[in-house]
mmCIF file of C-alpha atoms and ligand atoms in Angstrom:
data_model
loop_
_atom_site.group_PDB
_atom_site.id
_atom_site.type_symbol
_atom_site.label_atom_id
_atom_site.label_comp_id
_atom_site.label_asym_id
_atom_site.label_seq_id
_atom_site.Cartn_x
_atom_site.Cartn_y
_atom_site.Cartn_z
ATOM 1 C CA UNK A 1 60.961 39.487 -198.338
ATOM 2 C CA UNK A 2 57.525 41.273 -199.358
ATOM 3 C CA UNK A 3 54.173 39.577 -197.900
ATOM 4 C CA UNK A 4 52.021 41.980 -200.060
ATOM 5 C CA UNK A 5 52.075 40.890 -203.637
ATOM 6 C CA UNK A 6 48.791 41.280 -205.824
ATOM 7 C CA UNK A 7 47.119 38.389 -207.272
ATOM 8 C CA UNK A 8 47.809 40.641 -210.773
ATOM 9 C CA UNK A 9 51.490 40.623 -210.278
ATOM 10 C CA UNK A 10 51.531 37.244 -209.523
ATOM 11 C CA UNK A 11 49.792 36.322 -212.607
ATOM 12 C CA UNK A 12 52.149 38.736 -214.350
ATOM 13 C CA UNK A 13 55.150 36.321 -213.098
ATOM 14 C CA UNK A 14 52.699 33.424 -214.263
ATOM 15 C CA UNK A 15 52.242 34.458 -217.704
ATOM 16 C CA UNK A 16 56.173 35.612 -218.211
ATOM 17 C CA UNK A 17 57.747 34.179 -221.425
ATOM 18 C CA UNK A 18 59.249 30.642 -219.494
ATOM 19 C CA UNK A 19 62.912 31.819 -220.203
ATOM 20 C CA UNK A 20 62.540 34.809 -218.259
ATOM 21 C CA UNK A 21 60.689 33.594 -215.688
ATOM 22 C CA UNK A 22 63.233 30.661 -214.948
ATOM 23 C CA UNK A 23 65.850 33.424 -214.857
ATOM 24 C CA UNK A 24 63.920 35.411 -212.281
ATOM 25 C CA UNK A 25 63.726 32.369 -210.586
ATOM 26 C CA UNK A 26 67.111 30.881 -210.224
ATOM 27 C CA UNK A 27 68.500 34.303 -209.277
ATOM 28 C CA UNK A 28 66.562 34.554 -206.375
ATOM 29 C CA UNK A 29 66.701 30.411 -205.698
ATOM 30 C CA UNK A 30 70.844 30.582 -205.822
ATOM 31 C CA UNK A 31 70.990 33.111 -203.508
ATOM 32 C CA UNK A 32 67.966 31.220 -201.338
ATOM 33 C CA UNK A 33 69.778 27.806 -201.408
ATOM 34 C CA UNK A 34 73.659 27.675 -203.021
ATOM 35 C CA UNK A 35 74.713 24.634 -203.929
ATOM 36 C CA UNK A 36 71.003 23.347 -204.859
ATOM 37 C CA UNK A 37 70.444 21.346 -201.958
ATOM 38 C CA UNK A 38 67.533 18.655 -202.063
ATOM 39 C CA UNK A 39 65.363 17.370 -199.672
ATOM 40 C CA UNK A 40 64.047 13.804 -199.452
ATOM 41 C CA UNK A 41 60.894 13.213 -197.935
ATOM 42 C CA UNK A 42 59.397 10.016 -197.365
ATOM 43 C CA UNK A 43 55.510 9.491 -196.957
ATOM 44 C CA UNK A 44 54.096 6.844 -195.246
ATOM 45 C CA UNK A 45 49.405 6.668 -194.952
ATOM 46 C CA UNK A 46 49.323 5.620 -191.615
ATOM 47 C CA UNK A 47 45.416 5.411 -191.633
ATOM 48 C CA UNK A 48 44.276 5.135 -195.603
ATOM 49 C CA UNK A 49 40.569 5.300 -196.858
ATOM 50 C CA UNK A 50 36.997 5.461 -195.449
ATOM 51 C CA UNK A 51 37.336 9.786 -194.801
ATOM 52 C CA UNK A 52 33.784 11.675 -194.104
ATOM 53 C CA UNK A 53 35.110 14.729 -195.896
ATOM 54 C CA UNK A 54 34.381 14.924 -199.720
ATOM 55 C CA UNK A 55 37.678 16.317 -201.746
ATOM 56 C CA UNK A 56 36.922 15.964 -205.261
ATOM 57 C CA UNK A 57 40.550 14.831 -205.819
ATOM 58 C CA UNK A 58 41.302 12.504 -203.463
ATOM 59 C CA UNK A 59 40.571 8.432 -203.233
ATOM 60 C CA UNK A 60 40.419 8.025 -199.742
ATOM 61 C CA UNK A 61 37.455 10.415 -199.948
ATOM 62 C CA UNK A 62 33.945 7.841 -198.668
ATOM 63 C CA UNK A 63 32.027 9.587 -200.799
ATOM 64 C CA UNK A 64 34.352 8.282 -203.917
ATOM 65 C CA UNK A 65 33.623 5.131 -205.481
ATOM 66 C CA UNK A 66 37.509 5.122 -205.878
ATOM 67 C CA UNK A 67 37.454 4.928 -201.406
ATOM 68 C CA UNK A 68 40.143 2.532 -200.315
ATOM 69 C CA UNK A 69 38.063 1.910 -197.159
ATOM 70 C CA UNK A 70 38.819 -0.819 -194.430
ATOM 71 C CA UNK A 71 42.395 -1.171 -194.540
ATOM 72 C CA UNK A 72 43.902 -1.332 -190.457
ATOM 73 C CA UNK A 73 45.367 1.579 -189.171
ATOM 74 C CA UNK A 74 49.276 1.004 -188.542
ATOM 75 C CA UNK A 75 50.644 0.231 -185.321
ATOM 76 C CA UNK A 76 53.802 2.106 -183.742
ATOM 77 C CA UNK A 77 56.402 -0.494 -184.451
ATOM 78 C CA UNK A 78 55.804 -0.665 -187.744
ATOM 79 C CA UNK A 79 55.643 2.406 -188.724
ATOM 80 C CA UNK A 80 59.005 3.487 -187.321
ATOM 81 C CA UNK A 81 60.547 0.507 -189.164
ATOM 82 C CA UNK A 82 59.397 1.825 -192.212
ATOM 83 C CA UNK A 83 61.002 4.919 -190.956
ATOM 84 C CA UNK A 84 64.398 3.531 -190.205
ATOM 85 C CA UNK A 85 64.149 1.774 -193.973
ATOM 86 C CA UNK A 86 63.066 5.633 -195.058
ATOM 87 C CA UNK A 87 66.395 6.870 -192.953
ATOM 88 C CA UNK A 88 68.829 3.966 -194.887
ATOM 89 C CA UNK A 89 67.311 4.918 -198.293
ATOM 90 C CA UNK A 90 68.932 8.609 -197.407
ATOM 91 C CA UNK A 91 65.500 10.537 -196.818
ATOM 92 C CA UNK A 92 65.937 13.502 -194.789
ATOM 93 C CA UNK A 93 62.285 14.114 -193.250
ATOM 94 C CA UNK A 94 59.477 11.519 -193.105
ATOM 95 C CA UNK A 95 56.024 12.503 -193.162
ATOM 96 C CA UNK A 96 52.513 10.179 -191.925
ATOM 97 C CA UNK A 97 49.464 11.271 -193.142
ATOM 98 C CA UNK A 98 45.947 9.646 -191.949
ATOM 99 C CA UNK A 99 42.548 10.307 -193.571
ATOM 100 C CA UNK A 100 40.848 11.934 -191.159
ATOM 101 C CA UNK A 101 38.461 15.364 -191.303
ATOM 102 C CA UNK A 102 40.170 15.907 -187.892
ATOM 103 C CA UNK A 103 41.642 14.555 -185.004
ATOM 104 C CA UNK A 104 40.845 12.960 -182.458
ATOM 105 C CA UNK A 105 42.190 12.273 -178.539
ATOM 106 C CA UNK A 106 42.367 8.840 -177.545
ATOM 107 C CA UNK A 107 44.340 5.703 -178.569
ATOM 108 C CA UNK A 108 45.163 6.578 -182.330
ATOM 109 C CA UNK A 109 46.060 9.966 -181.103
ATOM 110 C CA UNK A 110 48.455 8.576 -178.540
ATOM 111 C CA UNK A 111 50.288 6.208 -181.607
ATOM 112 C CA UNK A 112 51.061 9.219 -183.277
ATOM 113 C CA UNK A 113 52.591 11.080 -180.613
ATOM 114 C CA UNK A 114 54.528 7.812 -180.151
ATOM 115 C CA UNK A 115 55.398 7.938 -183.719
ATOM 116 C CA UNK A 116 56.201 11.193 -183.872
ATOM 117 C CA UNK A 117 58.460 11.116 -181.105
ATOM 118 C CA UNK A 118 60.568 7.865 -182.903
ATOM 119 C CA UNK A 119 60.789 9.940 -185.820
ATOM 120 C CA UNK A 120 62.688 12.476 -184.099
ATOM 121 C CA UNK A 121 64.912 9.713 -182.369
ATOM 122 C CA UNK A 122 65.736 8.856 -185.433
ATOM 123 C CA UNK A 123 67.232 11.949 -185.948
ATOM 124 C CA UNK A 124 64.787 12.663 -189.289
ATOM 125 C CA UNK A 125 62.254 15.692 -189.543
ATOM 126 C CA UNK A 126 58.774 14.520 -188.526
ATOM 127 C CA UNK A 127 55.611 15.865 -190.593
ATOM 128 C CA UNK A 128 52.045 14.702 -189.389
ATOM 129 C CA UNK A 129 49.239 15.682 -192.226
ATOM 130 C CA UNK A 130 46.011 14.254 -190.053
ATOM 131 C CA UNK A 131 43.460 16.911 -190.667
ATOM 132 C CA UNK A 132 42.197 19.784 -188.602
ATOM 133 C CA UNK A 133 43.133 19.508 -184.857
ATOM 134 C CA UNK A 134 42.621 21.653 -181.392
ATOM 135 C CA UNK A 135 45.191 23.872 -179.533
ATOM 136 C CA UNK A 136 45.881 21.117 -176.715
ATOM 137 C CA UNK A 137 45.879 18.514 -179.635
ATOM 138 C CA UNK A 138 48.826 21.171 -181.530
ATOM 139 C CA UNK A 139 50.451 21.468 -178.119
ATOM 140 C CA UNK A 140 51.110 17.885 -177.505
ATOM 141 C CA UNK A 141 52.156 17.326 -180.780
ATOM 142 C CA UNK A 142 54.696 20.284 -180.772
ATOM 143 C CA UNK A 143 56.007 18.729 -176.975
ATOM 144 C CA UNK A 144 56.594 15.029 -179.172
ATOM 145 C CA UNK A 145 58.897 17.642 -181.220
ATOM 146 C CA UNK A 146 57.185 17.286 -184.671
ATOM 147 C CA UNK A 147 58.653 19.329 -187.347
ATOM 148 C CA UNK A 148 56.147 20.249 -189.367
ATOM 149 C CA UNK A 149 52.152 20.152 -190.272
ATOM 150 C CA UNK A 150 50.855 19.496 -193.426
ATOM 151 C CA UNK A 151 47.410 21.051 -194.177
ATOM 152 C CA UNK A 152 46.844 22.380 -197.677
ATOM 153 C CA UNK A 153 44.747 25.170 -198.801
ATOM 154 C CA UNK A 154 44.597 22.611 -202.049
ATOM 155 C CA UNK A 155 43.465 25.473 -204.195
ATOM 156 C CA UNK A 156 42.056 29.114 -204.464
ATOM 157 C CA UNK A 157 39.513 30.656 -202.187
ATOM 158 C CA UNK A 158 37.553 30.954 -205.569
ATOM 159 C CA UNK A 159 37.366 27.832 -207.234
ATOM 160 C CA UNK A 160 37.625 26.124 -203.675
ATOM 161 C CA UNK A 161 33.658 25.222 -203.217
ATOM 162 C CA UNK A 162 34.202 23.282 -206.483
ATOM 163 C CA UNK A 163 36.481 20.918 -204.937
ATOM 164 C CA UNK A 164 35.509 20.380 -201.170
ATOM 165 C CA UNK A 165 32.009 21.292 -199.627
ATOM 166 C CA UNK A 166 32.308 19.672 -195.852
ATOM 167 C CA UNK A 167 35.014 22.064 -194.957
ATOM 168 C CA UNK A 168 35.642 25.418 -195.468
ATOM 169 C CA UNK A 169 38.394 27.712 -196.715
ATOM 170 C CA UNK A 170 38.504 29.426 -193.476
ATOM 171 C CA UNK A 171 38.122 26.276 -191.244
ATOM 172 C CA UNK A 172 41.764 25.595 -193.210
ATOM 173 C CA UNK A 173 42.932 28.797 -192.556
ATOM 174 C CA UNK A 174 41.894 28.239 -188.463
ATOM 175 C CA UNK A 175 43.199 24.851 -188.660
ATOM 176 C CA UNK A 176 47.053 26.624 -190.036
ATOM 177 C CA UNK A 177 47.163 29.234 -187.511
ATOM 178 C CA UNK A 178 46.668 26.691 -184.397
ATOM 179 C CA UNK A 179 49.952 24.995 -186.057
ATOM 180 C CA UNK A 180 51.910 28.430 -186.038
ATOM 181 C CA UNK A 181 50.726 29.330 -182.474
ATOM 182 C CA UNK A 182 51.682 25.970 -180.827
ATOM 183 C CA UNK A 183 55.193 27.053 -182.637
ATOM 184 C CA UNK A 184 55.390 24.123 -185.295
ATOM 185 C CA UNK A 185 56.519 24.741 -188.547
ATOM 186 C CA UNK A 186 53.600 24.967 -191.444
ATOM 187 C CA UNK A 187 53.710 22.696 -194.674
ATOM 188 C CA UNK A 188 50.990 24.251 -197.004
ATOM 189 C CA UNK A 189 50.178 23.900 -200.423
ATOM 190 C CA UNK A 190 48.242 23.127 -203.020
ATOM 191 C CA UNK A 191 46.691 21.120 -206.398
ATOM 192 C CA UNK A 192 47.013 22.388 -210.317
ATOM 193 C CA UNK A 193 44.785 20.546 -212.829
ATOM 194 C CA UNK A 194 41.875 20.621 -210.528
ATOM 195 C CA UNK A 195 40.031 22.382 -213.933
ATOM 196 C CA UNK A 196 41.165 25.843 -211.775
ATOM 197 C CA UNK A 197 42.096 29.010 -214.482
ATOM 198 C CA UNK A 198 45.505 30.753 -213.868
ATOM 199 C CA UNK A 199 43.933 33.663 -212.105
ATOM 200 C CA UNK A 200 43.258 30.467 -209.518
ATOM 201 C CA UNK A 201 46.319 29.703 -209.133
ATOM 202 C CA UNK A 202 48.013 32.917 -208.967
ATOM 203 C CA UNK A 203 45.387 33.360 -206.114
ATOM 204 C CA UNK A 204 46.455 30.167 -204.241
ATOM 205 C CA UNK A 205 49.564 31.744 -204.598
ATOM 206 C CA UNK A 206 48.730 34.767 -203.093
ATOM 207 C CA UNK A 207 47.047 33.530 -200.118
ATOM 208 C CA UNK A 208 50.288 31.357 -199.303
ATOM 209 C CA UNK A 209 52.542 34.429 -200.136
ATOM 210 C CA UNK A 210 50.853 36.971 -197.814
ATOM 211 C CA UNK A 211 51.112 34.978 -194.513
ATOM 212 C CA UNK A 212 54.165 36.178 -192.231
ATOM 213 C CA UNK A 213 56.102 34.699 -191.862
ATOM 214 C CA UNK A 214 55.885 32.165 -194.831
ATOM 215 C CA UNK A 215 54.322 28.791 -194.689
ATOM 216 C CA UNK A 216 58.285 27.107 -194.206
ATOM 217 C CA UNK A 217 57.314 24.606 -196.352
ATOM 218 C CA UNK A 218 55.016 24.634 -199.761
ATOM 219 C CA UNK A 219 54.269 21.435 -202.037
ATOM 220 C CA UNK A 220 53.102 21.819 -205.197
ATOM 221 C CA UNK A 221 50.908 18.727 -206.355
ATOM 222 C CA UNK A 222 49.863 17.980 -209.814
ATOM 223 C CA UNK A 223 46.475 16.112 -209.456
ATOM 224 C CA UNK A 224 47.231 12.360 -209.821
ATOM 225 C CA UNK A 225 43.329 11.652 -211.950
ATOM 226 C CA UNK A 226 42.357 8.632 -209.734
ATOM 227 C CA UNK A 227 39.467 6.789 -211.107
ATOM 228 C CA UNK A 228 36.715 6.997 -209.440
ATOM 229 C CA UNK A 229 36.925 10.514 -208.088
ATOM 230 C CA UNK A 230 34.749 13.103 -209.303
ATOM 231 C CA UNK A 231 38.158 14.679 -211.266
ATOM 232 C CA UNK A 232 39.358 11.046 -212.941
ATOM 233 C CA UNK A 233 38.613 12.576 -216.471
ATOM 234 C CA UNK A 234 40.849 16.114 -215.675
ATOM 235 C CA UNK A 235 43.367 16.384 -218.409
ATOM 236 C CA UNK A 236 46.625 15.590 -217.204
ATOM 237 C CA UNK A 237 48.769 18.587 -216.509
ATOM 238 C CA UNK A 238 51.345 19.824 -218.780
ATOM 239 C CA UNK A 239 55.105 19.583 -216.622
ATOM 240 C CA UNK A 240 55.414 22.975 -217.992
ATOM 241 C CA UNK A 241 52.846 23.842 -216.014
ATOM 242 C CA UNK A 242 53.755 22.583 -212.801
ATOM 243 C CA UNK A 243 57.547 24.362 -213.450
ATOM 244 C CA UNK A 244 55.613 27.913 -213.683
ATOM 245 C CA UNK A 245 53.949 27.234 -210.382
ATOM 246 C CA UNK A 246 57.217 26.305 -208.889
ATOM 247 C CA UNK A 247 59.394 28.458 -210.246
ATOM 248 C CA UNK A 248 56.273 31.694 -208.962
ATOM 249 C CA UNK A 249 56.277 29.782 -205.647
ATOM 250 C CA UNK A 250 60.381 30.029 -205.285
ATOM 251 C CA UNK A 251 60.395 34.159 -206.318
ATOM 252 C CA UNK A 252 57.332 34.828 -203.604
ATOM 253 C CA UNK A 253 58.698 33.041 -200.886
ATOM 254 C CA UNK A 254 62.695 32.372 -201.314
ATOM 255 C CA UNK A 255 63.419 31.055 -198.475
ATOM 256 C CA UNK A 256 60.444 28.221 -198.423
ATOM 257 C CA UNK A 257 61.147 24.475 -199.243
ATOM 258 C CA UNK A 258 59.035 24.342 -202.038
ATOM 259 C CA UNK A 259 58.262 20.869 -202.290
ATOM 260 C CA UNK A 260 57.794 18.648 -205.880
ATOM 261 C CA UNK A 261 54.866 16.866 -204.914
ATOM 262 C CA UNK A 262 52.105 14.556 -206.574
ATOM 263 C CA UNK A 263 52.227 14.235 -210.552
ATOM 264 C CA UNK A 264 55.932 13.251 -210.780
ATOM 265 C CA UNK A 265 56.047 9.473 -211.985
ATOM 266 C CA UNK A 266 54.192 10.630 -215.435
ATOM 267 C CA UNK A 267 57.021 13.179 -215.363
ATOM 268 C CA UNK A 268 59.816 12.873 -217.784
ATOM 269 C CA UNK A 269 63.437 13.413 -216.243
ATOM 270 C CA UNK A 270 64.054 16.860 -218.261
ATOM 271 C CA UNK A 271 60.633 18.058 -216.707
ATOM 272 C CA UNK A 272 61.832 17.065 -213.356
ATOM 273 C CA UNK A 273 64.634 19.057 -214.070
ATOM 274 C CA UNK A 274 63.185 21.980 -215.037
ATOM 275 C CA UNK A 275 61.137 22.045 -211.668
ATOM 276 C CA UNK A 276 64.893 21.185 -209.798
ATOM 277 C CA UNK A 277 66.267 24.644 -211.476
ATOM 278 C CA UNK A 278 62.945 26.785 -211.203
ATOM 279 C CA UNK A 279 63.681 26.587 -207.693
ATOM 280 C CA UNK A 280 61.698 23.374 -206.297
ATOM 281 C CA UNK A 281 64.433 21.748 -203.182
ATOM 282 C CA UNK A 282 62.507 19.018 -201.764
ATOM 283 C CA UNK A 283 60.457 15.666 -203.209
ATOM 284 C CA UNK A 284 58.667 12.677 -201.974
ATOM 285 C CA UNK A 285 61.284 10.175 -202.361
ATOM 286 C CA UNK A 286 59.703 6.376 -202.084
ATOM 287 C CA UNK A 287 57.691 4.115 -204.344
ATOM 288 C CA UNK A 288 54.491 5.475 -202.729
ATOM 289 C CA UNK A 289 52.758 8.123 -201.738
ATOM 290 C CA UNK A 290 49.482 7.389 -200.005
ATOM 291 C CA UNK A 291 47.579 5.984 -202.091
ATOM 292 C CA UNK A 292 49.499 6.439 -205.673
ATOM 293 C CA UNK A 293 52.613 5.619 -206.754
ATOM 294 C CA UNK A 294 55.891 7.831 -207.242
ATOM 295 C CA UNK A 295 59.219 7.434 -209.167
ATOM 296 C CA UNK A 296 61.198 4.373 -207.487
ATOM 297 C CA UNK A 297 64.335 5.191 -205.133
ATOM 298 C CA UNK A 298 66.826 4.588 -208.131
ATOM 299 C CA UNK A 299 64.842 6.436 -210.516
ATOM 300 C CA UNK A 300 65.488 9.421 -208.330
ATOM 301 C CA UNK A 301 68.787 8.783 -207.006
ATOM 302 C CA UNK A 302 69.867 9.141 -210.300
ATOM 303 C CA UNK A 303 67.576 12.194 -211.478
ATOM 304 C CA UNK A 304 69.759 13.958 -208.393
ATOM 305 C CA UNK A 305 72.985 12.525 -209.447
ATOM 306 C CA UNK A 306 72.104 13.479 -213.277
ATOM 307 C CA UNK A 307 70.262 16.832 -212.221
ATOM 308 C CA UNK A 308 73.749 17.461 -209.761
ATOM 309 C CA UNK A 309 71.858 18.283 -206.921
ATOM 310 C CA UNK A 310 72.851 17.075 -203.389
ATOM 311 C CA UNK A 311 70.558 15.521 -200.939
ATOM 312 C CA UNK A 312 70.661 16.905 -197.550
ATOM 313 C CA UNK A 313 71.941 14.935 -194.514
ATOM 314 C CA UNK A 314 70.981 13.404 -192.064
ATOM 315 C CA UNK A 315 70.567 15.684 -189.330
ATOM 316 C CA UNK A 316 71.831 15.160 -185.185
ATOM 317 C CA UNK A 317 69.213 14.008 -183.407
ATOM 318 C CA UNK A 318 67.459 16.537 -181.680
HETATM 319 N N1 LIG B 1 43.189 14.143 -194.444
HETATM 320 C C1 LIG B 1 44.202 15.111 -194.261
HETATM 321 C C2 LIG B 1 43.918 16.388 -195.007
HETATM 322 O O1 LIG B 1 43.223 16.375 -195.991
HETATM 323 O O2 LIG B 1 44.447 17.423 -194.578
HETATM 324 C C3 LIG B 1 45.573 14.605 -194.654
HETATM 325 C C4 LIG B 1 45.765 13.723 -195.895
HETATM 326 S S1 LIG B 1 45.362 14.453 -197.472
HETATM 327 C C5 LIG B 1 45.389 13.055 -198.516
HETATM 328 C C6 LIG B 1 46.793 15.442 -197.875
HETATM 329 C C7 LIG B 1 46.834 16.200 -199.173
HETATM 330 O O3 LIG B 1 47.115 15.313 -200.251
HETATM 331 C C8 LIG B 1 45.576 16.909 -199.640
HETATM 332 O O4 LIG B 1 45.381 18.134 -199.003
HETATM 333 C C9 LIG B 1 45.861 17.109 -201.123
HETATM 334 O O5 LIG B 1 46.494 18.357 -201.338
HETATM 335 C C10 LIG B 1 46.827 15.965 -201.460
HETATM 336 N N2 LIG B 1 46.187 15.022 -202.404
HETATM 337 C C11 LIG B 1 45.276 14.078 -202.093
HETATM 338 N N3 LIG B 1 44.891 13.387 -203.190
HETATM 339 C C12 LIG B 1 45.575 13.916 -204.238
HETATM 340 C C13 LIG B 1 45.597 13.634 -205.638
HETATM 341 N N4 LIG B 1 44.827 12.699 -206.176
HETATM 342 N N5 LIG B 1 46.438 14.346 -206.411
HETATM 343 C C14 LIG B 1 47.219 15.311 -205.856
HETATM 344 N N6 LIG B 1 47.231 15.626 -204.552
HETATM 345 C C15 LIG B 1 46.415 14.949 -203.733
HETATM 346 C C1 LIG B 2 50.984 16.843 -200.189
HETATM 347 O O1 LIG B 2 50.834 18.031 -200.487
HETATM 348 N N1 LIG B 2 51.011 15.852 -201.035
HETATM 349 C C2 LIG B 2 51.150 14.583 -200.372
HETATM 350 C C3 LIG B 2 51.345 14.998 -198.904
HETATM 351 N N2 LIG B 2 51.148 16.421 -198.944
HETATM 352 C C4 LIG B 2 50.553 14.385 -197.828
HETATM 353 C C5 LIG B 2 50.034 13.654 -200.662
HETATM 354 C C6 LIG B 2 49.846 13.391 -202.139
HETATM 355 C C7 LIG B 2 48.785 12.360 -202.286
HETATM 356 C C8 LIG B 2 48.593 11.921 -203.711
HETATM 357 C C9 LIG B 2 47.491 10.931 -203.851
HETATM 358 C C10 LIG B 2 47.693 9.642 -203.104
HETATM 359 O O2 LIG B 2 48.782 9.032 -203.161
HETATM 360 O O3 LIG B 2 46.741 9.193 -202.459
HETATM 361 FE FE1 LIG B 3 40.016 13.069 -196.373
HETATM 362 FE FE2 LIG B 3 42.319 14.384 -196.636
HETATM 363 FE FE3 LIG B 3 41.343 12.859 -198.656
HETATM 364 FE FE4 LIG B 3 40.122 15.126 -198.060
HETATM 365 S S1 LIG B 3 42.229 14.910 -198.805
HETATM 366 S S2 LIG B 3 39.123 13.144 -198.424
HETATM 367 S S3 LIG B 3 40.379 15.203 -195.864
HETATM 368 S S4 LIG B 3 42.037 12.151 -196.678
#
């Protein structure tokens, strides 16, 4: 497990001609994860639209025409029914995200500790992507028993200031290592087709790949060009693409779930595929995501069955 790879060499694995990259890949991913286990994640935006900071990708931004601003926040109860509904449909780990620059204490802050802590009755993995947050905030979530975090670095520290000005790259970086110290596992990723060159992405890449121990889980997101955004006229990404970055993620950091993210209902089946064997072992499984939509619950019970990949279980409650 190395913590030290170059930017270079990780544009070198990049640039490799696809067939030997996807061997490289599925050497290391069979010995990572035998049997090509799956996980199903389920998303649910618990608070959508109206958020002060100003992503260049993102539709719940306020200062995108695009901002899906004023809808309620949801309550407890129905977001652990949705949760249950998740658990039925055979998803594994169910993830809330509100759009928020941070949190903050108070009433909302004690519904998601509620939520959390159904979640976890439920016997599911619980994943809260809210923003940045405080130690005694990280604390009290990690006593609910969440799972995991979700903060992305989004993209390199280089072509970052392109995409967000009202945060920084290191605020993010602050923000992760408050999740690690209160002891809660870190989801962290990133965005291709944010107009970012390779060397950008082999430099996400490296940021992820030098932190010890490895963020434990890593989604890879293909911007979804929402109109209205400041990036609604990016080219859409080509799936071969998005099968390089996951098949580099899976040979950096073997043992991370690295996660099939945004991008995938443009995505044929075979390209779907090809991210399944380069080593990705989790997706967002549910018509939604946020604010976009994703492949329906059939669509992708089938890719697995079609793909031969097994879905993990449910798991005893903790
Ligand atoms: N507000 C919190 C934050 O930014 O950390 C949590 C929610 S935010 C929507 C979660 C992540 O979704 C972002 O960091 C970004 O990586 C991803 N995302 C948002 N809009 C996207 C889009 N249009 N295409 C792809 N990924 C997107
Ligand atoms: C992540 O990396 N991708 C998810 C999840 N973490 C929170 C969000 C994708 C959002 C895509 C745009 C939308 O649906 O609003
Ligand atoms: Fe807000 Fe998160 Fe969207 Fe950025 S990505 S505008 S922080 S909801």
């Amino acid at each position: 497990m190395r913590h030290d790879w170059s930017t270079a060499e990780i544009q070198a694995l990049l640039e490799l001609p696809l067939m030997d990259l996807l061997w490289q890949a599925q050497e290391v991913h069979r010995q990572a994860n035998p049997g090509y286990r799956v996980q199903l994640a389920s998303l649910l935006s618990v608070k959508t639209g109206g958020c002060e900071e100003d992503c260049a990708y993102c539709p719940q931004s306020m200062h995108n025409s695009s901002d899906v601003a004023g809808q309620p926040e949801l309550e407890v109860e129905p977001v652990l029914a949705r949760a249950r509904a998740a658990k039925e449909a055979g998803a594994h780990r169910f993830c809330m995200g509100w759009a928020w620059r941070d949190i903050r204490d108070g009433a909302p802050f004690e519904a998601m500790l509620s939520m959390v802590r159904g979640v976890r009755e439920l016997g599911m993995e619980a994943c809260v992507t809210a923003g940045m947050l405080t130690d005694s905030q990280a604390a009290r979530l990690a006593e609910a028993g969440l799972t995991s975090y979700n903060h992305n670095l989004d993209t390199s520290p280089e072509h970052y200031d392109r995409i967000i000005t009202t945060r920084t790259y290191e605020e993010r970086l602050e923000t992760l290592a408050r999740v690690r110290k209160a002891g809660i596992s870190m989801c962290c990723g990133g965005i291709i087709g944010m107009g970012e060159s390779l060397t950008d992405r082999a430099s996400l890449l490296q940021v992820l790949a030098s932190m010890n121990p490895h963020p434990e889980s890593v989604p890879i997101n293909a911007l979804v060009a929402v109109e209205g955004t400041p990036l609604e006229e990016q080219p859409a990404v080509d799936p071969l693409d998005l099968v390089r970055m996951v098949a580099v993620a899976r040979i950096l950091m073997p043992h991370s779930r690295v996660r099939l993210s945004a991008g995938r209902e443009t995505m044929s089946r075979e390209g779907q595929v090809l991210c399944l064997l380069a080593g990705a072992d989790s997706i967002f499984y549910g018509e939604t995501l946020l604010t976009t939509g994703n492949p329906d619950v059939e669509a992708d019970q089938q890719l697995m069955a079609l793909a031969g990949v097994t879905p993990w279980q449910e798991q005893v409650p903790a």
